[in-house]
mmCIF file of C-alpha atoms in Angstrom:
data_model
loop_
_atom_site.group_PDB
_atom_site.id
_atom_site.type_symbol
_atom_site.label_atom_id
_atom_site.label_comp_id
_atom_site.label_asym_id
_atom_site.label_seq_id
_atom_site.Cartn_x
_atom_site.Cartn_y
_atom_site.Cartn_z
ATOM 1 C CA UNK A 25 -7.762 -10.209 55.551
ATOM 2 C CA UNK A 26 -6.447 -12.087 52.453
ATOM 3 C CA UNK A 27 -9.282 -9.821 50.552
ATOM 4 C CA UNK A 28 -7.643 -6.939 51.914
ATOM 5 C CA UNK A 29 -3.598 -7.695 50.838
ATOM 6 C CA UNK A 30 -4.771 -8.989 47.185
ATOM 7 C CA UNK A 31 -6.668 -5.251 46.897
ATOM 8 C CA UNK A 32 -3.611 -3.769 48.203
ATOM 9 C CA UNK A 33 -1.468 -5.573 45.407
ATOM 10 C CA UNK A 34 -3.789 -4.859 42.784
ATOM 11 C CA UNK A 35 -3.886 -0.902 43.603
ATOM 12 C CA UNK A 36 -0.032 -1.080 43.976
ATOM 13 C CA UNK A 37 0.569 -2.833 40.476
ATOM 14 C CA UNK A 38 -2.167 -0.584 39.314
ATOM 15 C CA UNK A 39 -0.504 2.668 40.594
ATOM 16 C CA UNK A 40 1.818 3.753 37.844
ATOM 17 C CA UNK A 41 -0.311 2.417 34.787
ATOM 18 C CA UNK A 42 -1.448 5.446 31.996
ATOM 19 C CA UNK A 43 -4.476 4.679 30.185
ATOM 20 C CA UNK A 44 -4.353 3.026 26.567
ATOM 21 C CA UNK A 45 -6.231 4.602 24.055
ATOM 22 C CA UNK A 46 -8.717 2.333 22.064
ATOM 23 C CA UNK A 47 -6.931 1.516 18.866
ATOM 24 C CA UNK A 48 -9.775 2.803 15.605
ATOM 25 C CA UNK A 49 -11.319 0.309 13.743
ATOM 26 C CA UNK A 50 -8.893 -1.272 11.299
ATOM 27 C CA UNK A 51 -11.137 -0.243 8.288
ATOM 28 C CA UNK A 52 -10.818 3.625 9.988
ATOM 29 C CA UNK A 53 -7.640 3.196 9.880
ATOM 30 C CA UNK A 54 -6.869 2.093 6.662
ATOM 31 C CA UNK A 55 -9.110 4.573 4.896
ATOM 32 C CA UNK A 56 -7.194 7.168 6.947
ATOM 33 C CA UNK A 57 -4.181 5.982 4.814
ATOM 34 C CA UNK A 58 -5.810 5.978 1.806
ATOM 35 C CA UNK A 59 -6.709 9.486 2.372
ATOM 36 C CA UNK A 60 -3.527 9.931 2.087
ATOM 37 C CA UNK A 61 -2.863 7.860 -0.788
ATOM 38 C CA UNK A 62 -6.085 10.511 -2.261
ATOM 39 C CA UNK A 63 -4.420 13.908 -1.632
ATOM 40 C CA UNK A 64 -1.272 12.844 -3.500
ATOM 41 C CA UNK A 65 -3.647 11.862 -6.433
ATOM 42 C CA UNK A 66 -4.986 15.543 -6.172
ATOM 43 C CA UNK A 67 -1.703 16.875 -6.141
ATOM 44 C CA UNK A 68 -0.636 15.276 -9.234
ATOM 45 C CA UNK A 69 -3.828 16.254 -11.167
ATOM 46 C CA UNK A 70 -2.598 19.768 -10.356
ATOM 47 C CA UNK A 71 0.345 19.643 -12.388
ATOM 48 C CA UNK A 72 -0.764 17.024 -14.885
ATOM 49 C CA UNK A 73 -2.684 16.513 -18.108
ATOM 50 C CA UNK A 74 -6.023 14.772 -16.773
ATOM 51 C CA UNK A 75 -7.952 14.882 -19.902
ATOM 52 C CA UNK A 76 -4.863 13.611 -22.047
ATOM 53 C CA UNK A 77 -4.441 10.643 -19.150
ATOM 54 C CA UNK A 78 -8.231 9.708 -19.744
ATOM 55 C CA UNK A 79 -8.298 9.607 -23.159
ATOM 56 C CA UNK A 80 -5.087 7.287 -22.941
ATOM 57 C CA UNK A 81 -6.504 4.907 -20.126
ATOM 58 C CA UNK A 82 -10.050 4.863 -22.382
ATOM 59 C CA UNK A 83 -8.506 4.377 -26.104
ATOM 60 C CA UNK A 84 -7.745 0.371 -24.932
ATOM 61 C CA UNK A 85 -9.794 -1.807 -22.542
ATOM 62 C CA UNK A 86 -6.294 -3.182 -21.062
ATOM 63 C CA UNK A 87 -5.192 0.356 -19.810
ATOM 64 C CA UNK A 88 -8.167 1.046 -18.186
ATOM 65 C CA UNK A 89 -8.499 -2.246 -16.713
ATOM 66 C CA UNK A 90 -4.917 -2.201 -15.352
ATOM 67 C CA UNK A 91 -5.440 0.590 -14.098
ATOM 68 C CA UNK A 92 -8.571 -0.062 -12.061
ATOM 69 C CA UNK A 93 -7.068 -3.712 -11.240
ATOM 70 C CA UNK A 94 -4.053 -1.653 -9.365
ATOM 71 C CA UNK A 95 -6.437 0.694 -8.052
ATOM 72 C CA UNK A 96 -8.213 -2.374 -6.358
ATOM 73 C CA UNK A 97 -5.522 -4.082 -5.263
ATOM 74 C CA UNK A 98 -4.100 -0.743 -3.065
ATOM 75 C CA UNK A 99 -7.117 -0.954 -1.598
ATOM 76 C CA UNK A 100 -8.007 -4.149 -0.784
ATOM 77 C CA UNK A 101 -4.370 -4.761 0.161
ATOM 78 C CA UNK A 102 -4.297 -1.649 2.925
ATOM 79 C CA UNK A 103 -7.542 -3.328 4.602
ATOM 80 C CA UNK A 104 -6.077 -6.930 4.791
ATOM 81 C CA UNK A 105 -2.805 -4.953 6.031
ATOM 82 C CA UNK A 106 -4.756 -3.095 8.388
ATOM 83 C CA UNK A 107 -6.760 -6.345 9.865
ATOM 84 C CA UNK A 108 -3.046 -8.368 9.647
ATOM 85 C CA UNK A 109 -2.490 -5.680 12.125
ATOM 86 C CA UNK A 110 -4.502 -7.104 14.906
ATOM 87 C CA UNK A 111 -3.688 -10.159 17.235
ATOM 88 C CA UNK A 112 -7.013 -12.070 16.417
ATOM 89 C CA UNK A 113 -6.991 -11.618 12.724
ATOM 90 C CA UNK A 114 -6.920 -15.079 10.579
ATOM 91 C CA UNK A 115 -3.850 -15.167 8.221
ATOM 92 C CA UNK A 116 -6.443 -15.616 5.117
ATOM 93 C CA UNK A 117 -7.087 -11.938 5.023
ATOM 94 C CA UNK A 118 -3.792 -11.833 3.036
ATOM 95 C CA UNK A 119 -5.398 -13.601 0.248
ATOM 96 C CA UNK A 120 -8.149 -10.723 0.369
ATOM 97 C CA UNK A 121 -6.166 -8.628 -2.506
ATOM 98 C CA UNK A 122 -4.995 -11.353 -4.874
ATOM 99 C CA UNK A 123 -7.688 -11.784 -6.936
ATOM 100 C CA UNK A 124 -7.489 -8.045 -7.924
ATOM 101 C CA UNK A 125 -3.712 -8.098 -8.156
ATOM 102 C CA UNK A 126 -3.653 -11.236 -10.455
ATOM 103 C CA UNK A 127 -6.293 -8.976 -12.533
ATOM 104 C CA UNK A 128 -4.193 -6.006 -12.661
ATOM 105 C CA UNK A 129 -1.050 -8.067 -13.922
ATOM 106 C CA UNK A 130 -3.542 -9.883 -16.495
ATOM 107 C CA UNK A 131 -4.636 -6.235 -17.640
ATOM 108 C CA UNK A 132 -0.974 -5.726 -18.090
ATOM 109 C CA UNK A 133 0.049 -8.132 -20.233
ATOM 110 C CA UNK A 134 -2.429 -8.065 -22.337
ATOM 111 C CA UNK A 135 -1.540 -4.721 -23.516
ATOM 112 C CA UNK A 136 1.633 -6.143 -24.688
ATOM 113 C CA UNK A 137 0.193 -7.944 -27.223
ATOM 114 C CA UNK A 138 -1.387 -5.347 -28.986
ATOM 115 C CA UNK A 139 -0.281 -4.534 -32.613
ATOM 116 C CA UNK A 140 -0.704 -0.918 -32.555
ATOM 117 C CA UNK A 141 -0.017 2.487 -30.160
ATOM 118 C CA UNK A 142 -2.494 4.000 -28.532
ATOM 119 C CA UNK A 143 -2.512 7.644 -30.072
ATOM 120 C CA UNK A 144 -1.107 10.238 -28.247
ATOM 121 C CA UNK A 145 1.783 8.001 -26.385
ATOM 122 C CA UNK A 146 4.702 5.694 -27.703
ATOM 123 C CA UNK A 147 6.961 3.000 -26.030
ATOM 124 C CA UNK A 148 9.139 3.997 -23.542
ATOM 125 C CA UNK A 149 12.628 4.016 -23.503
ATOM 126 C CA UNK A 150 15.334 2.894 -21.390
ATOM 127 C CA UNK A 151 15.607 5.937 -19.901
ATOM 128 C CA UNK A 152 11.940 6.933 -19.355
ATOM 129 C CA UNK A 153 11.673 3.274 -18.305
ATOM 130 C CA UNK A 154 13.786 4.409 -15.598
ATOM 131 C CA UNK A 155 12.120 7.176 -14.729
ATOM 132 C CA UNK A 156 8.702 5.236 -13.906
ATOM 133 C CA UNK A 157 10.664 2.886 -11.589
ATOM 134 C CA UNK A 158 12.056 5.726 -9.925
ATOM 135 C CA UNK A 159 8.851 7.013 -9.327
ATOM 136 C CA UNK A 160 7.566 4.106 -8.106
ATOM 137 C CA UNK A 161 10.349 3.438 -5.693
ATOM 138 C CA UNK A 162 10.600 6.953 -4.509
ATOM 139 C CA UNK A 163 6.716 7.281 -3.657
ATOM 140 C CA UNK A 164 6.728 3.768 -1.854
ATOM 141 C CA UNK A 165 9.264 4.649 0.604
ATOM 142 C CA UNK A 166 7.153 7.814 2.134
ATOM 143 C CA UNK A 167 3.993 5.561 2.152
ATOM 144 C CA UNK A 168 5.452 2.613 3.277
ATOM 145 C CA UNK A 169 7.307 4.413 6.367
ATOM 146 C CA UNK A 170 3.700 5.913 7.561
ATOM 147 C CA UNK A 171 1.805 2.521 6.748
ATOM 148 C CA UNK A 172 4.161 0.395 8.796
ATOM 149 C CA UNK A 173 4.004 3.123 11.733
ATOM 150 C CA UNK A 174 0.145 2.930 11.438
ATOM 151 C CA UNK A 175 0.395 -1.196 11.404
ATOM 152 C CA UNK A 176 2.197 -1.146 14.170
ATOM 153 C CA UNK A 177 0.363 -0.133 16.597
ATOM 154 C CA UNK A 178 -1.859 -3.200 16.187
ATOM 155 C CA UNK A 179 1.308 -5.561 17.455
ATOM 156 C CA UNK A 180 0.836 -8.380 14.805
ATOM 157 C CA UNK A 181 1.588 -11.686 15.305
ATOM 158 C CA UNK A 182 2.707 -12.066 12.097
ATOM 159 C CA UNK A 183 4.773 -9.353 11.427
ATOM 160 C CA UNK A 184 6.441 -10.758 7.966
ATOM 161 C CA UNK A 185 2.887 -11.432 6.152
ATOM 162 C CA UNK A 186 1.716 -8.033 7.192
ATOM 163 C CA UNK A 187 4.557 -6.293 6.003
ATOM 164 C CA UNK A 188 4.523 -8.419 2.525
ATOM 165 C CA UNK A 189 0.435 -7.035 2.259
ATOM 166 C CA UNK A 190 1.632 -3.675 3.242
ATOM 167 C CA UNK A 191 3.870 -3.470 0.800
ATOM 168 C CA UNK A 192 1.563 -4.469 -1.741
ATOM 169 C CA UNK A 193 -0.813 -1.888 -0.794
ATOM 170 C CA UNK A 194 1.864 1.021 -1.374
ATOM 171 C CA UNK A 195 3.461 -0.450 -4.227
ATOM 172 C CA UNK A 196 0.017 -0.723 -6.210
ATOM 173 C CA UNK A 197 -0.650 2.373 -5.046
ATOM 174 C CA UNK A 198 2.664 3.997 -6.385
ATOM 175 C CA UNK A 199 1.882 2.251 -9.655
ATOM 176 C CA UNK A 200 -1.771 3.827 -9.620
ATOM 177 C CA UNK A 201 -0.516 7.053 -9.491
ATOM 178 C CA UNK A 202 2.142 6.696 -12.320
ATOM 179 C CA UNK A 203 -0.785 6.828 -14.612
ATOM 180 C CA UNK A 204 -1.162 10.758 -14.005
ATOM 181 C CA UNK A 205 2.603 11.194 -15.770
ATOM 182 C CA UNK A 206 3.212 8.198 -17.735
ATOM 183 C CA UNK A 207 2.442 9.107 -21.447
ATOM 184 C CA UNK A 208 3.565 5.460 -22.917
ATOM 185 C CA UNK A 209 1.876 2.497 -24.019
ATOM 186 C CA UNK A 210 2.219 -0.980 -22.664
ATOM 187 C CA UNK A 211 5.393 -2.982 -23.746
ATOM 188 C CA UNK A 212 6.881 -5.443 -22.232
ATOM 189 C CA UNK A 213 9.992 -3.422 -21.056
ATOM 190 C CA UNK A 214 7.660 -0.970 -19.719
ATOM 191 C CA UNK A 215 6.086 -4.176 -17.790
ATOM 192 C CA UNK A 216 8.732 -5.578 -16.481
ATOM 193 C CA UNK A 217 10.208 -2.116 -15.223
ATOM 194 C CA UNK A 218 6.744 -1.983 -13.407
ATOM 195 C CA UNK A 219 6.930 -5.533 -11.684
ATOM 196 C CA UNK A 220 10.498 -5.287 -10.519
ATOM 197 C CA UNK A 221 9.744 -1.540 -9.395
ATOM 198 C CA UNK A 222 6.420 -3.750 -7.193
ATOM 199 C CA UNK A 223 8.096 -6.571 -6.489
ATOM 200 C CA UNK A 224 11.088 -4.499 -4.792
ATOM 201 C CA UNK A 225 8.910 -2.250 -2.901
ATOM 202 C CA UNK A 226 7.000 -5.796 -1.300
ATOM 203 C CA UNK A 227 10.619 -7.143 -0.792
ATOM 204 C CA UNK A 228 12.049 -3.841 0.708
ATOM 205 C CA UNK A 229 8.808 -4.051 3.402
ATOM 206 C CA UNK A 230 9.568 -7.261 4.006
ATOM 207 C CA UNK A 231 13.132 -6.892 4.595
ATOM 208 C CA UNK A 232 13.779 -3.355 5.924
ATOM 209 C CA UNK A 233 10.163 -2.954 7.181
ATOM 210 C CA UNK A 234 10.655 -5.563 10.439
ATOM 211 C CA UNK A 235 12.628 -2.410 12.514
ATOM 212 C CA UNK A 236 9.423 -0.219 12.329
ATOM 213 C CA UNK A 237 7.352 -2.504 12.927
ATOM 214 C CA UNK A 238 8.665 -3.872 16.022
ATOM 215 C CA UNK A 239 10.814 -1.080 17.587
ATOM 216 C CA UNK A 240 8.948 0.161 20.341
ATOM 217 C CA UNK A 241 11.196 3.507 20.337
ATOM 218 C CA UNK A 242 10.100 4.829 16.821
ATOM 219 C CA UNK A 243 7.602 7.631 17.303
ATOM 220 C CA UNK A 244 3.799 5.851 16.645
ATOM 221 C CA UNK A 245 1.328 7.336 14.518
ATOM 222 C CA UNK A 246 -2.913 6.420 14.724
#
């Protein structure tokens, strides 16, 4: 009889449930972002000088090098995003894309000691100083709305280190792509433009990024 009732309660609660469908793998999902992250690299080399940009990134080792170091670090830092995601994940998968980023900012500064311009590009100035942040800034917010509504559906338990990796990921990935339209050498200016443009896209996420992750009403995306 008692067999009976707890069946009874367990088809009743069970009644009105939907099915959940199995969240992907988080390295499925974070390559699905970088996919992403890919076609707007096509896109650019569409409407920019490729050949000029390689012969600018290959005329110094520290362009290059940057350049693959923030290549890297968008990378690594979607997949430690991606497993920050999940319940069960261990917080160390945040230090997953520091080595790479400490490598990219390395690579950067060691272009500003150089004595001479690469050929073929100059400093920038103020103004097209300006225009590299805004790029920066203005690609990061797209990217960062669809990575956060990706992350989210993994419910994190730590929604603030997630979102500071996340932002990592699209702000190194912003910074990647600047390379397809940004015809200066390295200066300092030009560096420090870069890290505040990084450093406000990882502060944004962290700030502005806790609604979308944890608002239940926004619209969810795989």
């Amino acid at each position: 009889m008692a067999t009976d009732s707890y069946n009874r309660l367990i088809e009743a609660l069970g009644a009105d449930l939907t099915p959940v469908r199995r969240l992907a793998p988080p390295g499925l999902r974070a390559l699905s972002w970088l996919t992403i992250v890919g076609a707007i690299a096509l896109a650019l080399a569409t409407v920019s000088d490729v050949s000029a940009m390689s012969r600018r990134l290959m005329a110094a080792p520290d362009m290059w090098l940057a350049a693959i170091g923030s290549l890297v670090t968008a990378v690594l830092a979607t997949v430690a995003a991606f497993q920050l995601s999940l319940p069960d994940r261990k917080p160390a998968w945040a230090l997953l894309p520091l080595p790479a980023a400490i490598f990219w900012i390395g690579a950067s500064g060691i272009g500003c000691l150089r004595s001479w311009f690469i050929p073929e590009t100059h400093a920038a100035s103020l103004g097209e100083a300006e225009i590299c942040l805004t790029f920066i800034l203005g690609l990061s917010v797209p990217l960062s709305i669809l990575l956060i509504l990706m992350l989210r559906r993994g419910c994190p338990l730590r929604p603030n280190l997630t979102l500071v990796i996340g932002g990592l990921a699209c702000a190194s990935a912003a910074a990647t792509l600047l390379n397809f339209i940004h015809p200066y050498d390295a200066t300092a200016t030009d560096l420090a433009v870069h890290a505040f443009g990084v450093a406000t896209v990882i502060l944004a996420n962290a700030i502005f990024g806790g609604w979308l992750l944890t608002d239940k009403n926004v619209l969810t995306f795989v």
